[in-house]
PDB file of C-alpha atoms in Angstrom:
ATOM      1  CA  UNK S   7       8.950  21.139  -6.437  1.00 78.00           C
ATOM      2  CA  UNK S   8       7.148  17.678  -5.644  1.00 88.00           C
ATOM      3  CA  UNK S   9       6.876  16.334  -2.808  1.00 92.00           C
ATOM      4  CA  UNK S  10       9.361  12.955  -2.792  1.00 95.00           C
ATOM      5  CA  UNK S  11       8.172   9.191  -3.505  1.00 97.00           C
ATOM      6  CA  UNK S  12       7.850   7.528  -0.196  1.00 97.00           C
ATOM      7  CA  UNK S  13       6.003   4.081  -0.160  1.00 98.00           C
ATOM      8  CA  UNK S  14       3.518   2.773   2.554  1.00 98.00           C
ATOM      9  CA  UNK S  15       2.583  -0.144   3.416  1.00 98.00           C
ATOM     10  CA  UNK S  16      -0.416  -1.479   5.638  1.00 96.00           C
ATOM     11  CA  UNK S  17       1.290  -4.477   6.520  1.00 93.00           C
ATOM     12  CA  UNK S  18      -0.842  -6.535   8.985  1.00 83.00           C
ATOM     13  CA  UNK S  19      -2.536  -8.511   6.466  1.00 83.00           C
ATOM     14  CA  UNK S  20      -0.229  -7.513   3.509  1.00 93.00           C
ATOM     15  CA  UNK S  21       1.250 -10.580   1.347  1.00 95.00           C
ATOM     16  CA  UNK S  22       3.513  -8.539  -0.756  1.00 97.00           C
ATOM     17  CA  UNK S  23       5.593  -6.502   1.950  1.00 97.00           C
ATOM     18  CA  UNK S  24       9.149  -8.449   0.239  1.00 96.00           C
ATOM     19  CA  UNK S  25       8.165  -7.208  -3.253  1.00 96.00           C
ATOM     20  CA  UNK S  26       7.661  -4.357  -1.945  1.00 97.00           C
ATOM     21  CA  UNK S  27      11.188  -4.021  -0.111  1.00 97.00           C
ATOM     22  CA  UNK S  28      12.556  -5.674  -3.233  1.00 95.00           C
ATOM     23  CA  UNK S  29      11.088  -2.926  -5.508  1.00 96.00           C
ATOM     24  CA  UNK S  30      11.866   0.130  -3.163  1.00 96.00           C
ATOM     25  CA  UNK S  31      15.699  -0.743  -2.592  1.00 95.00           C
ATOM     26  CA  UNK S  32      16.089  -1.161  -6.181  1.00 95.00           C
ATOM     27  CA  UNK S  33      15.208   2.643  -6.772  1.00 95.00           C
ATOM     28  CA  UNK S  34      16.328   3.841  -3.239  1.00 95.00           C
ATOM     29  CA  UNK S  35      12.545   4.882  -1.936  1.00 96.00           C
ATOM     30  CA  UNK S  36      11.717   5.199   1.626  1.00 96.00           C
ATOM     31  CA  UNK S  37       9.651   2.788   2.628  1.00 97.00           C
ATOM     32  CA  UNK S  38       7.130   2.822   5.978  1.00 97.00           C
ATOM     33  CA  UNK S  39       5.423   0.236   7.337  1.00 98.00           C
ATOM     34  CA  UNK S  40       2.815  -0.133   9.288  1.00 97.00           C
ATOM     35  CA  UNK S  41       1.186  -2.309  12.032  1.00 95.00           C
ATOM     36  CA  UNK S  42      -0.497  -3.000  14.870  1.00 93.00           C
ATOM     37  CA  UNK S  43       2.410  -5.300  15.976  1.00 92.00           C
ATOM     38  CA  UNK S  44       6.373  -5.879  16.135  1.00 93.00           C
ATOM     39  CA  UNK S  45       7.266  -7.815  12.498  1.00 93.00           C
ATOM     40  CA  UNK S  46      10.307  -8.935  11.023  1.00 93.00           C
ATOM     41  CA  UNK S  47      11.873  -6.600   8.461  1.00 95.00           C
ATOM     42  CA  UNK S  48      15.042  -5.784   6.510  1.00 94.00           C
ATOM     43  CA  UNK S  49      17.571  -4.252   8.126  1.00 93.00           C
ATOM     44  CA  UNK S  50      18.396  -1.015   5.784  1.00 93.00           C
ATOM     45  CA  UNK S  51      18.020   2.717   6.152  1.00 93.00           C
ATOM     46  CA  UNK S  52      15.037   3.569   3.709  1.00 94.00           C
ATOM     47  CA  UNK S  53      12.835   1.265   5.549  1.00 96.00           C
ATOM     48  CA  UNK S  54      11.257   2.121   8.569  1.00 96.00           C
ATOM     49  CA  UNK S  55       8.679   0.616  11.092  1.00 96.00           C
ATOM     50  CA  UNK S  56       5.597   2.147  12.834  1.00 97.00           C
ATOM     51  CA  UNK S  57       4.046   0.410  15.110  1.00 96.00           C
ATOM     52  CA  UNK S  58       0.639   1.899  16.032  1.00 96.00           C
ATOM     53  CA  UNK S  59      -1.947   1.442  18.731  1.00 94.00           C
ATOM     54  CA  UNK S  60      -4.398  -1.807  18.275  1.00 91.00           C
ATOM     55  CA  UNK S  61      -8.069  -0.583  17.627  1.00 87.00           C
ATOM     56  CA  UNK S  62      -9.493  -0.687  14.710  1.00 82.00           C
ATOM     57  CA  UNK S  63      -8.767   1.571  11.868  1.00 89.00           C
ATOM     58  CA  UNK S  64      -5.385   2.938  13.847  1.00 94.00           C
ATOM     59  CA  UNK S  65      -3.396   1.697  11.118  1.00 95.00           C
ATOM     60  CA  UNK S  66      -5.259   2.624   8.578  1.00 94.00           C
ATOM     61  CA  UNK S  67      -5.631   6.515   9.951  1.00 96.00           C
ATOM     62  CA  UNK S  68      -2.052   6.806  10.337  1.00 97.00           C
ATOM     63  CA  UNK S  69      -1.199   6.053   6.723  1.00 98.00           C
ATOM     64  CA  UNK S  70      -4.350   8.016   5.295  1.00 97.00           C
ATOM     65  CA  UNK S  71      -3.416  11.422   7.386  1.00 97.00           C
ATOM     66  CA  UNK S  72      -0.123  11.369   5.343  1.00 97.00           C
ATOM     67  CA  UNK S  73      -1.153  10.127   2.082  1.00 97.00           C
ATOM     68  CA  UNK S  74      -0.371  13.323  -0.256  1.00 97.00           C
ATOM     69  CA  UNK S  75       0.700  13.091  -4.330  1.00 97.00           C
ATOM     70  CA  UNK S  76       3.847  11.226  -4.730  1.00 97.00           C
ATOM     71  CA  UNK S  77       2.770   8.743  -1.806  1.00 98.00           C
ATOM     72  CA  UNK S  78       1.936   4.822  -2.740  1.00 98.00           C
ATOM     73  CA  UNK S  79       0.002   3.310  -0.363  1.00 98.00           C
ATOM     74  CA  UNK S  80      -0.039  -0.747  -0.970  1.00 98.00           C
ATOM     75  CA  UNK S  81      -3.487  -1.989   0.697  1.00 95.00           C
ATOM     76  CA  UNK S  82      -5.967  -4.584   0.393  1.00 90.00           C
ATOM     77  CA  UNK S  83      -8.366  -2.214   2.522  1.00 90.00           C
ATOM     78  CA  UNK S  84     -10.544  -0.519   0.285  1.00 89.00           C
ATOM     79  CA  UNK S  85     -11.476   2.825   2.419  1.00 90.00           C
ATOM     80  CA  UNK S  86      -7.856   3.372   2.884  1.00 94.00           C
ATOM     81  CA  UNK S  87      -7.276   3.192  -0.723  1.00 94.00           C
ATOM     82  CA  UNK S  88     -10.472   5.801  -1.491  1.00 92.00           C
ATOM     83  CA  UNK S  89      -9.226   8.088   1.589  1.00 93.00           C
ATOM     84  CA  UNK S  90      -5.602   7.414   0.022  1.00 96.00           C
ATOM     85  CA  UNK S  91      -6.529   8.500  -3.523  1.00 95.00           C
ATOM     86  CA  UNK S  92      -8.942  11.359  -2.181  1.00 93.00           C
ATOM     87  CA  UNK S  93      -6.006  12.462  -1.050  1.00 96.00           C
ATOM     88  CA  UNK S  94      -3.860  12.345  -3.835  1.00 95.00           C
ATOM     89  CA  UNK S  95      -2.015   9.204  -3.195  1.00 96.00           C
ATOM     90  CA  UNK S  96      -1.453   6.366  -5.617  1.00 96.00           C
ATOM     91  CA  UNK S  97      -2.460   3.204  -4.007  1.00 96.00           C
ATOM     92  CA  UNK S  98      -2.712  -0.502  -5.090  1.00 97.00           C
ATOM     93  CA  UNK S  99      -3.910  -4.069  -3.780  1.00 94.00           C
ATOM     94  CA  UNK S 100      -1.625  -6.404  -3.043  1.00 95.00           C
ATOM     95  CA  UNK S 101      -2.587  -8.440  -6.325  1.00 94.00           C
ATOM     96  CA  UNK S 102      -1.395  -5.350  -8.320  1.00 95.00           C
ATOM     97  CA  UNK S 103      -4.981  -3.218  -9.059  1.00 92.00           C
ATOM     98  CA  UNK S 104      -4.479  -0.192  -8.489  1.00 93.00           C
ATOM     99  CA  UNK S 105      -7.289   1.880  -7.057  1.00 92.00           C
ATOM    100  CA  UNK S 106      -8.470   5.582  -8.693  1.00 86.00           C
ATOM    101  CA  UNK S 107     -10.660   8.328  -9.115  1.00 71.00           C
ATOM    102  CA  UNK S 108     -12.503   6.409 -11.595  1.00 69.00           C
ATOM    103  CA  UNK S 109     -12.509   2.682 -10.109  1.00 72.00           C
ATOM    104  CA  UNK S 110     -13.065   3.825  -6.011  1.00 59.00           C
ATOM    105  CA  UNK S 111     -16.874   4.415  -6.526  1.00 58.00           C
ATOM    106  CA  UNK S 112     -17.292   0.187  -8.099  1.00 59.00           C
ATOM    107  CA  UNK S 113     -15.187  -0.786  -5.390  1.00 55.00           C
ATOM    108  CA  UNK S 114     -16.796   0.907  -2.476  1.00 52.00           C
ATOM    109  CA  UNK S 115     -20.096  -0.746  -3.480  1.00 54.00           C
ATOM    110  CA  UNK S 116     -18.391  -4.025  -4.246  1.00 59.00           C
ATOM    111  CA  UNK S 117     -17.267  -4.514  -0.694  1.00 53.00           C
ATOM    112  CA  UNK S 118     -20.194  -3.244   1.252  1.00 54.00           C
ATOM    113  CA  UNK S 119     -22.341  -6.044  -1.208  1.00 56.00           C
ATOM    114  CA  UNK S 120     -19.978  -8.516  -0.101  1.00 54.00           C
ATOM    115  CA  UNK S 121     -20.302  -7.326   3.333  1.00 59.00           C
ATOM    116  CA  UNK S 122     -23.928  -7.715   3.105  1.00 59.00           C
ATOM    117  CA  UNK S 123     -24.414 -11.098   1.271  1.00 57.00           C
ATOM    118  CA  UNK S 124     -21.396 -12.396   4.063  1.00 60.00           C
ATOM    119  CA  UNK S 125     -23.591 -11.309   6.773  1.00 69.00           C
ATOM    120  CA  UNK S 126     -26.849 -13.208   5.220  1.00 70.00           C
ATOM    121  CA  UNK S 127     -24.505 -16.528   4.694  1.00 70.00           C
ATOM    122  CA  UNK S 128     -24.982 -15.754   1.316  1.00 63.00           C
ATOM    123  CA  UNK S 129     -21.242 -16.038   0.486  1.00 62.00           C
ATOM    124  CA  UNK S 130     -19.609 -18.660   3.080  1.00 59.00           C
ATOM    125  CA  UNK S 131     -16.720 -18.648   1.392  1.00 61.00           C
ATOM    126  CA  UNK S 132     -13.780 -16.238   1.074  1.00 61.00           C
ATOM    127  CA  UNK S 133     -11.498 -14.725  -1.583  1.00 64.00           C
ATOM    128  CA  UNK S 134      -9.379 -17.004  -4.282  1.00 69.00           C
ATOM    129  CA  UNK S 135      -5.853 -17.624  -2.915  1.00 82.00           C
ATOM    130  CA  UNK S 136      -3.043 -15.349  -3.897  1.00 83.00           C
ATOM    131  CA  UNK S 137      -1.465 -16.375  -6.753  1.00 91.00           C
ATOM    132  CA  UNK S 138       2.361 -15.857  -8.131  1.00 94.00           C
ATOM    133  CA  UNK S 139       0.189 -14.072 -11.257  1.00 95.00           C
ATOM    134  CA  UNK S 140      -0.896 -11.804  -8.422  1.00 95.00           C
ATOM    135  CA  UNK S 141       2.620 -11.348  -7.442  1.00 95.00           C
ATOM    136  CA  UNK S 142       3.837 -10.611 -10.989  1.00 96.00           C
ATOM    137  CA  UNK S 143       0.968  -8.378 -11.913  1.00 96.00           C
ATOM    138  CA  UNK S 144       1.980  -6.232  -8.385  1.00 97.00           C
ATOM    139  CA  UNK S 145       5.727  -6.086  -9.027  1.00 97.00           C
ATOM    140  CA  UNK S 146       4.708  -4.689 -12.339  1.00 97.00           C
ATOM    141  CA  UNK S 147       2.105  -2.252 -10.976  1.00 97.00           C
ATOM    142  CA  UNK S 148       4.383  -0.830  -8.384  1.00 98.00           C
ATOM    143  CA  UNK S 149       7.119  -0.019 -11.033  1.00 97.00           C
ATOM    144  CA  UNK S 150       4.623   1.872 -13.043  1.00 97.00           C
ATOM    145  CA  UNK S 151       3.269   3.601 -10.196  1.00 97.00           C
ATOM    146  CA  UNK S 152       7.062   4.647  -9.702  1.00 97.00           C
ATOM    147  CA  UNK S 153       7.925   5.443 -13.357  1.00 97.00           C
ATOM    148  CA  UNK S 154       4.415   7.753 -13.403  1.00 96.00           C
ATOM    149  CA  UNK S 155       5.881   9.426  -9.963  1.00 97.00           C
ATOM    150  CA  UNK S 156       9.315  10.129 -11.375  1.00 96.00           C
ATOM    151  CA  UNK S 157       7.836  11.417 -14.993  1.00 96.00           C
ATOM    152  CA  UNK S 158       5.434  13.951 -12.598  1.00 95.00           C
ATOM    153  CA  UNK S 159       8.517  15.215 -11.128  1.00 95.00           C
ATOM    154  CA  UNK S 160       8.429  13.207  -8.107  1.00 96.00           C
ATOM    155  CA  UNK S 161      12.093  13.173  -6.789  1.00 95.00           C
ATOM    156  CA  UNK S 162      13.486  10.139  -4.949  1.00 92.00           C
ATOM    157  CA  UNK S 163      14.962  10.981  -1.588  1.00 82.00           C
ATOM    158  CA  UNK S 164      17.871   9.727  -0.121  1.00 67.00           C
ATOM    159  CA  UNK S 165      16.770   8.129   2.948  1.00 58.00           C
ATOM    160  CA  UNK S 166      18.919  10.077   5.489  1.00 58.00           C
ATOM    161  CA  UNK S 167      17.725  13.273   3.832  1.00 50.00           C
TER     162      UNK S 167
END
């Protein structure tokens, strides 16, 4: 049998953590987040808080050691999202793309050119602002990410299970 649906979230930097919790309590699906810090969140039983050690990359191993099929991991971080999907893990930006297989390689070499033309003052700028199509387009991904988990067999936990 599957593994269950649990949701994570690397929330430091994440604009979309009340969609998420939004999404998640509507189908019951644990949810984890995770930081470097203490943050504000709902006060209900499927979600949960980890709060790691600062350093860099501390969040980011935590969620990618227990990425596994039937995992979505909701990141703007694009080497969490390839270890993430390496792993079998669905994962998707905050502005609803979800990574893959297919797209990782294109986005891997998109950010280390953008790295590189930052770091010559090429590029001074930084990305557009987050938009409510952004929003839209991620509540919308993150359902289909769900529907696709449940179709695969994917059962939802209860989160006292």
């Amino acid at each position: 049998m599957p593994d269950p649906i649990l949701i994570l979230v690397d929330a430091d930097a994440c604009p979309v953590k009340d969609e998420v919790f939004k999404v998640a309590l509507r189908y019951g699906i644990k949810t984890i987040v995770v930081s470097n810090a203490f943050m504000m969140l709902p006060k209900h039983p499927s979600i949960e808080r980890v709060i790691v050690d600062q350093g860099l990359d501390v969040a980011d191993d935590w969620i990618a050691e227990r990425a596994r099929p039937g995992i979505i991991v909701v990141t703007n971080d694009v080497p969490l999202a390839h270890r993430a999907v390496t792993a079998g893990a669905e994962a998707l930006a905050p502005n609803g793309k979800p990574f893959d297989a297919g797209s990782m390689g294109m986005a891997l070499a998109t950010r280390d050119l953008m790295t590189d033309l930052r770091s010559a003052g090429a590029i001074t700028g930084g990305p557009r602002p987050f938009s409510k199509a952004d929003r839209s387009a991620f509540l919308q991904a993150l359902d289909a990410a769900i529907v696709r988990l449940k179709r695969a067999g994917h059962p939802i936990e209860p989160p006292d299970a």
